[in-house]
Amino acid sequence: MKADQKDTTVDKEEGLKSPVCSPDPFTYMPIGIVRSPFTDTAGMPIQPAGAEGVRGTVDLRPDLTAGLSDLKEFSHIILIYAFHKSQGCSLQVTPFLDTVQRGVFATRAPKRPNAIGLSIVRLIDIRENTLTIENVDLLDGTPLLDIKPYVPAFDAFCSAKAGWLDQSHQSADSARSDDRFRV
């Protein structure tokens, strides 16, 4: 494929060709910004498991503060965010915890058709529109798209299998980001 050519797929229902990495179909306004000690991806944790004790904050837009009502009762929250430093996408990637190319949907790599990430963090405190969080694995300035409560009865599956990660997930607590997904 030439550098100026876009990957395309055919929608079986519509019969239309569409770019794999389409930048425009949806527009989301960030609800806030994540603040963390990580200003560069190099050397930062690749998952919250590797960021134990690392604190940060979520600065929620002030007009959304009422939406935080009752969230303080939860110990953990799910942050859905934009990989704002990621450009382009790859359908095959070599993830941090492997040396073999994998399908992007079998990884948590940032170079995705929709550059959206998810992290489960510990909620420490809420004061007005600022959430103090722990186990932060995000770049400082990450645009936050949504917050959801982590509910073990809904979100934890004891019988879940982790595919190829079943052999390498134990190193997630010490693995650090390198340059493989850098712009």
PDB file of C-alpha atoms in Angstrom:
ATOM      1  CA  MET A   1       0.000   0.000   0.000  1.00  0.00           C
ATOM      2  CA  LYS A   2       1.300   3.465  -0.881  1.00  0.00           C
ATOM      3  CA  ALA A   3       1.850   5.984   1.907  1.00  0.00           C
ATOM      4  CA  ASP A   4      -0.898   8.274   0.581  1.00  0.00           C
ATOM      5  CA  GLN A   5      -3.438   5.449   0.268  1.00  0.00           C
ATOM      6  CA  LYS A   6      -5.942   4.816   3.058  1.00  0.00           C
ATOM      7  CA  ASP A   7      -6.856   1.359   4.301  1.00  0.00           C
ATOM      8  CA  THR A   8     -10.473   0.739   3.356  1.00  0.00           C
ATOM      9  CA  THR A   9     -13.083  -1.807   4.270  1.00  0.00           C
ATOM     10  CA  VAL A  10     -16.412  -2.707   2.751  1.00  0.00           C
ATOM     11  CA  ASP A  11     -19.458  -2.421   4.984  1.00  0.00           C
ATOM     12  CA  LYS A  12     -21.463  -5.575   4.182  1.00  0.00           C
ATOM     13  CA  GLU A  13     -24.790  -3.958   5.046  1.00  0.00           C
ATOM     14  CA  GLU A  14     -24.203  -0.662   3.274  1.00  0.00           C
ATOM     15  CA  GLY A  15     -21.762  -1.825   0.613  1.00  0.00           C
ATOM     16  CA  LEU A  16     -19.758   1.363   1.152  1.00  0.00           C
ATOM     17  CA  LYS A  17     -16.028   1.731   1.357  1.00  0.00           C
ATOM     18  CA  SER A  18     -14.900   3.560   4.453  1.00  0.00           C
ATOM     19  CA  PRO A  19     -11.455   4.379   5.827  1.00  0.00           C
ATOM     20  CA  VAL A  20     -10.289   2.089   8.629  1.00  0.00           C
ATOM     21  CA  CYS A  21      -8.955   5.089  10.567  1.00  0.00           C
ATOM     22  CA  SER A  22     -11.795   7.508  10.026  1.00  0.00           C
ATOM     23  CA  PRO A  23     -11.281  10.784  11.906  1.00  0.00           C
ATOM     24  CA  ASP A  24     -14.772  12.305  11.607  1.00  0.00           C
ATOM     25  CA  PRO A  25     -17.795  10.079  12.283  1.00  0.00           C
ATOM     26  CA  PHE A  26     -18.327  11.189  15.895  1.00  0.00           C
ATOM     27  CA  THR A  27     -17.387  14.296  17.797  1.00  0.00           C
ATOM     28  CA  TYR A  28     -16.907  14.124  21.555  1.00  0.00           C
ATOM     29  CA  MET A  29     -16.221  17.020  23.861  1.00  0.00           C
ATOM     30  CA  PRO A  30     -13.833  16.129  26.676  1.00  0.00           C
ATOM     31  CA  ILE A  31     -15.491  16.210  30.089  1.00  0.00           C
ATOM     32  CA  GLY A  32     -12.191  16.962  31.762  1.00  0.00           C
ATOM     33  CA  ILE A  33      -8.434  16.557  31.760  1.00  0.00           C
ATOM     34  CA  VAL A  34      -6.317  13.962  33.560  1.00  0.00           C
ATOM     35  CA  ARG A  35      -3.291  15.351  35.379  1.00  0.00           C
ATOM     36  CA  SER A  36      -0.426  12.961  36.065  1.00  0.00           C
ATOM     37  CA  PRO A  37       3.330  13.005  36.654  1.00  0.00           C
ATOM     38  CA  PHE A  38       3.920  11.561  33.154  1.00  0.00           C
ATOM     39  CA  THR A  39       4.760  14.203  30.550  1.00  0.00           C
ATOM     40  CA  ASP A  40       6.206  11.733  28.038  1.00  0.00           C
ATOM     41  CA  THR A  41       5.258   8.175  27.123  1.00  0.00           C
ATOM     42  CA  ALA A  42       8.847   6.950  27.425  1.00  0.00           C
ATOM     43  CA  GLY A  43       9.220   4.977  30.633  1.00  0.00           C
ATOM     44  CA  MET A  44       5.653   5.400  31.880  1.00  0.00           C
ATOM     45  CA  PRO A  45       3.619   2.406  33.102  1.00  0.00           C
ATOM     46  CA  ILE A  46       1.651   0.599  30.404  1.00  0.00           C
ATOM     47  CA  GLN A  47      -1.255  -0.378  32.673  1.00  0.00           C
ATOM     48  CA  PRO A  48      -2.635   0.732  36.067  1.00  0.00           C
ATOM     49  CA  ALA A  49      -1.154  -2.469  37.563  1.00  0.00           C
ATOM     50  CA  GLY A  50       2.281  -0.979  36.905  1.00  0.00           C
ATOM     51  CA  ALA A  51       1.350   2.398  38.364  1.00  0.00           C
ATOM     52  CA  GLU A  52       0.540   1.288  41.896  1.00  0.00           C
ATOM     53  CA  GLY A  53       0.605   4.299  44.196  1.00  0.00           C
ATOM     54  CA  VAL A  54       1.019   6.844  41.369  1.00  0.00           C
ATOM     55  CA  ARG A  55      -1.388   9.692  42.059  1.00  0.00           C
ATOM     56  CA  GLY A  56      -3.014  12.100  39.701  1.00  0.00           C
ATOM     57  CA  THR A  57      -6.163  14.132  39.380  1.00  0.00           C
ATOM     58  CA  VAL A  58      -9.106  14.516  37.074  1.00  0.00           C
ATOM     59  CA  ASP A  59     -10.075  18.130  36.538  1.00  0.00           C
ATOM     60  CA  LEU A  60     -13.707  17.824  35.493  1.00  0.00           C
ATOM     61  CA  ARG A  61     -15.410  20.668  33.657  1.00  0.00           C
ATOM     62  CA  PRO A  62     -17.138  22.769  36.360  1.00  0.00           C
ATOM     63  CA  ASP A  63     -20.498  22.580  34.560  1.00  0.00           C
ATOM     64  CA  LEU A  64     -20.461  18.782  35.057  1.00  0.00           C
ATOM     65  CA  THR A  65     -19.784  18.772  38.826  1.00  0.00           C
ATOM     66  CA  ALA A  66     -23.356  17.704  39.685  1.00  0.00           C
ATOM     67  CA  GLY A  67     -22.693  14.469  37.773  1.00  0.00           C
ATOM     68  CA  LEU A  68     -20.178  13.446  40.464  1.00  0.00           C
ATOM     69  CA  SER A  69     -22.961  12.998  43.016  1.00  0.00           C
ATOM     70  CA  ASP A  70     -22.706   9.549  44.682  1.00  0.00           C
ATOM     71  CA  LEU A  71     -19.454   8.625  42.892  1.00  0.00           C
ATOM     72  CA  LYS A  72     -17.443   9.046  46.119  1.00  0.00           C
ATOM     73  CA  GLU A  73     -19.046   5.832  47.439  1.00  0.00           C
ATOM     74  CA  PHE A  74     -17.077   3.760  44.885  1.00  0.00           C
ATOM     75  CA  SER A  75     -13.490   2.663  45.505  1.00  0.00           C
ATOM     76  CA  HIS A  76     -12.557   2.444  41.819  1.00  0.00           C
ATOM     77  CA  ILE A  77     -13.655   4.165  38.629  1.00  0.00           C
ATOM     78  CA  ILE A  78     -13.273   3.499  34.925  1.00  0.00           C
ATOM     79  CA  LEU A  79     -11.765   6.340  32.920  1.00  0.00           C
ATOM     80  CA  ILE A  80     -12.474   6.426  29.190  1.00  0.00           C
ATOM     81  CA  TYR A  81     -10.161   8.786  27.374  1.00  0.00           C
ATOM     82  CA  ALA A  82      -8.631   9.792  24.060  1.00  0.00           C
ATOM     83  CA  PHE A  83      -5.123   8.670  23.149  1.00  0.00           C
ATOM     84  CA  HIS A  84      -4.505  12.287  22.182  1.00  0.00           C
ATOM     85  CA  LYS A  85      -0.852  11.808  21.230  1.00  0.00           C
ATOM     86  CA  SER A  86      -1.527   8.792  19.012  1.00  0.00           C
ATOM     87  CA  GLN A  87      -1.580   9.357  15.262  1.00  0.00           C
ATOM     88  CA  GLY A  88      -2.758   6.896  12.656  1.00  0.00           C
ATOM     89  CA  CYS A  89      -3.635   3.318  13.324  1.00  0.00           C
ATOM     90  CA  SER A  90      -2.307  -0.155  12.688  1.00  0.00           C
ATOM     91  CA  LEU A  91      -4.425  -3.265  12.505  1.00  0.00           C
ATOM     92  CA  GLN A  92      -1.394  -5.390  13.438  1.00  0.00           C
ATOM     93  CA  VAL A  93       0.810  -4.248  16.337  1.00  0.00           C
ATOM     94  CA  THR A  94       3.531  -5.673  18.549  1.00  0.00           C
ATOM     95  CA  PRO A  95       2.198  -5.003  22.063  1.00  0.00           C
ATOM     96  CA  PHE A  96       4.400  -4.039  25.000  1.00  0.00           C
ATOM     97  CA  LEU A  97       4.140  -7.449  26.656  1.00  0.00           C
ATOM     98  CA  ASP A  98       5.001  -9.448  23.551  1.00  0.00           C
ATOM     99  CA  THR A  99       7.418  -9.727  20.657  1.00  0.00           C
ATOM    100  CA  VAL A 100       4.854 -11.057  18.166  1.00  0.00           C
ATOM    101  CA  GLN A 101       2.460  -8.999  16.058  1.00  0.00           C
ATOM    102  CA  ARG A 102      -1.150  -9.245  17.205  1.00  0.00           C
ATOM    103  CA  GLY A 103      -4.433  -7.904  15.900  1.00  0.00           C
ATOM    104  CA  VAL A 104      -4.950  -4.457  17.431  1.00  0.00           C
ATOM    105  CA  PHE A 105      -8.300  -5.541  18.911  1.00  0.00           C
ATOM    106  CA  ALA A 106      -6.486  -8.269  20.892  1.00  0.00           C
ATOM    107  CA  THR A 107      -4.278  -5.593  22.495  1.00  0.00           C
ATOM    108  CA  ARG A 108      -4.531  -2.316  24.353  1.00  0.00           C
ATOM    109  CA  ALA A 109      -2.178  -0.523  21.971  1.00  0.00           C
ATOM    110  CA  PRO A 110      -2.885   3.185  21.379  1.00  0.00           C
ATOM    111  CA  LYS A 111      -2.680   3.079  17.553  1.00  0.00           C
ATOM    112  CA  ARG A 112      -6.287   1.988  17.042  1.00  0.00           C
ATOM    113  CA  PRO A 113      -8.970   2.836  14.462  1.00  0.00           C
ATOM    114  CA  ASN A 114     -10.602   4.883  17.237  1.00  0.00           C
ATOM    115  CA  ALA A 115      -7.880   6.124  19.573  1.00  0.00           C
ATOM    116  CA  ILE A 116      -9.862   5.492  22.769  1.00  0.00           C
ATOM    117  CA  GLY A 117      -8.353   4.113  25.959  1.00  0.00           C
ATOM    118  CA  LEU A 118      -9.673   2.753  29.232  1.00  0.00           C
ATOM    119  CA  SER A 119      -8.082   2.608  32.681  1.00  0.00           C
ATOM    120  CA  ILE A 120      -9.465   1.441  36.003  1.00  0.00           C
ATOM    121  CA  VAL A 121      -8.077   3.612  38.792  1.00  0.00           C
ATOM    122  CA  ARG A 122      -8.589   3.925  42.523  1.00  0.00           C
ATOM    123  CA  LEU A 123     -10.730   6.877  43.592  1.00  0.00           C
ATOM    124  CA  ILE A 124      -9.145   8.613  46.587  1.00  0.00           C
ATOM    125  CA  ASP A 125     -11.214  11.778  46.983  1.00  0.00           C
ATOM    126  CA  ILE A 126     -13.565  14.219  45.288  1.00  0.00           C
ATOM    127  CA  ARG A 127     -13.491  17.933  46.060  1.00  0.00           C
ATOM    128  CA  GLU A 128     -15.780  20.076  43.958  1.00  0.00           C
ATOM    129  CA  ASN A 129     -14.846  19.184  40.356  1.00  0.00           C
ATOM    130  CA  THR A 130     -11.460  17.593  41.134  1.00  0.00           C
ATOM    131  CA  LEU A 131     -11.047  13.858  41.614  1.00  0.00           C
ATOM    132  CA  THR A 132      -7.873  12.546  43.228  1.00  0.00           C
ATOM    133  CA  ILE A 133      -7.023   9.161  41.743  1.00  0.00           C
ATOM    134  CA  GLU A 134      -4.342   6.520  42.202  1.00  0.00           C
ATOM    135  CA  ASN A 135      -2.674   3.921  39.956  1.00  0.00           C
ATOM    136  CA  VAL A 136      -2.551   6.416  37.097  1.00  0.00           C
ATOM    137  CA  ASP A 137      -1.039   5.206  33.816  1.00  0.00           C
ATOM    138  CA  LEU A 138      -1.996   8.222  31.678  1.00  0.00           C
ATOM    139  CA  LEU A 139      -0.107  11.114  30.144  1.00  0.00           C
ATOM    140  CA  ASP A 140      -0.542  14.501  31.768  1.00  0.00           C
ATOM    141  CA  GLY A 141      -3.175  16.425  29.824  1.00  0.00           C
ATOM    142  CA  THR A 142      -5.084  13.373  28.589  1.00  0.00           C
ATOM    143  CA  PRO A 143      -8.601  14.395  27.479  1.00  0.00           C
ATOM    144  CA  LEU A 144     -11.218  12.507  29.479  1.00  0.00           C
ATOM    145  CA  LEU A 145     -14.330  11.350  27.610  1.00  0.00           C
ATOM    146  CA  ASP A 146     -16.264   9.612  30.391  1.00  0.00           C
ATOM    147  CA  ILE A 147     -16.174   8.290  33.955  1.00  0.00           C
ATOM    148  CA  LYS A 148     -18.007   5.167  35.050  1.00  0.00           C
ATOM    149  CA  PRO A 149     -18.064   3.431  38.427  1.00  0.00           C
ATOM    150  CA  TYR A 150     -16.192   0.134  38.590  1.00  0.00           C
ATOM    151  CA  VAL A 151     -18.650  -2.459  39.897  1.00  0.00           C
ATOM    152  CA  PRO A 152     -17.022  -5.837  40.654  1.00  0.00           C
ATOM    153  CA  ALA A 153     -20.310  -7.711  40.229  1.00  0.00           C
ATOM    154  CA  PHE A 154     -20.612  -6.290  36.693  1.00  0.00           C
ATOM    155  CA  ASP A 155     -16.997  -5.830  35.635  1.00  0.00           C
ATOM    156  CA  ALA A 156     -14.999  -8.730  37.127  1.00  0.00           C
ATOM    157  CA  PHE A 157     -15.272 -12.185  35.603  1.00  0.00           C
ATOM    158  CA  CYS A 158     -13.367 -14.848  37.543  1.00  0.00           C
ATOM    159  CA  SER A 159     -13.526 -17.314  34.644  1.00  0.00           C
ATOM    160  CA  ALA A 160     -12.297 -14.813  32.038  1.00  0.00           C
ATOM    161  CA  LYS A 161      -9.409 -15.818  29.802  1.00  0.00           C
ATOM    162  CA  ALA A 162      -6.778 -13.318  28.705  1.00  0.00           C
ATOM    163  CA  GLY A 163      -5.758 -14.965  25.424  1.00  0.00           C
ATOM    164  CA  TRP A 164      -2.080 -14.526  24.623  1.00  0.00           C
ATOM    165  CA  LEU A 165      -1.694 -12.380  27.771  1.00  0.00           C
ATOM    166  CA  ASP A 166      -2.289 -15.396  30.020  1.00  0.00           C
ATOM    167  CA  GLN A 167       1.395 -16.166  29.466  1.00  0.00           C
ATOM    168  CA  SER A 168       2.747 -12.651  29.976  1.00  0.00           C
ATOM    169  CA  HIS A 169       0.312 -10.611  32.114  1.00  0.00           C
ATOM    170  CA  GLN A 170       2.462 -10.964  35.226  1.00  0.00           C
ATOM    171  CA  SER A 171       5.037  -8.554  33.819  1.00  0.00           C
ATOM    172  CA  ALA A 172       2.457  -5.751  33.391  1.00  0.00           C
ATOM    173  CA  ASP A 173       3.293  -4.438  36.858  1.00  0.00           C
ATOM    174  CA  SER A 174       6.888  -3.722  35.843  1.00  0.00           C
ATOM    175  CA  ALA A 175       6.580  -3.125  32.072  1.00  0.00           C
ATOM    176  CA  ARG A 176       7.196   0.412  30.858  1.00  0.00           C
ATOM    177  CA  SER A 177       6.371   2.209  27.643  1.00  0.00           C
ATOM    178  CA  ASP A 178       8.999   2.448  24.937  1.00  0.00           C
ATOM    179  CA  ASP A 179       9.088   4.064  21.498  1.00  0.00           C
ATOM    180  CA  ARG A 180       7.120   1.441  19.550  1.00  0.00           C
ATOM    181  CA  PHE A 181       3.944   3.583  19.322  1.00  0.00           C
ATOM    182  CA  ARG A 182       5.611   6.992  19.266  1.00  0.00           C
ATOM    183  CA  VAL A 183       4.615   9.490  16.591  1.00  0.00           C
TER     184      VAL A 183
END
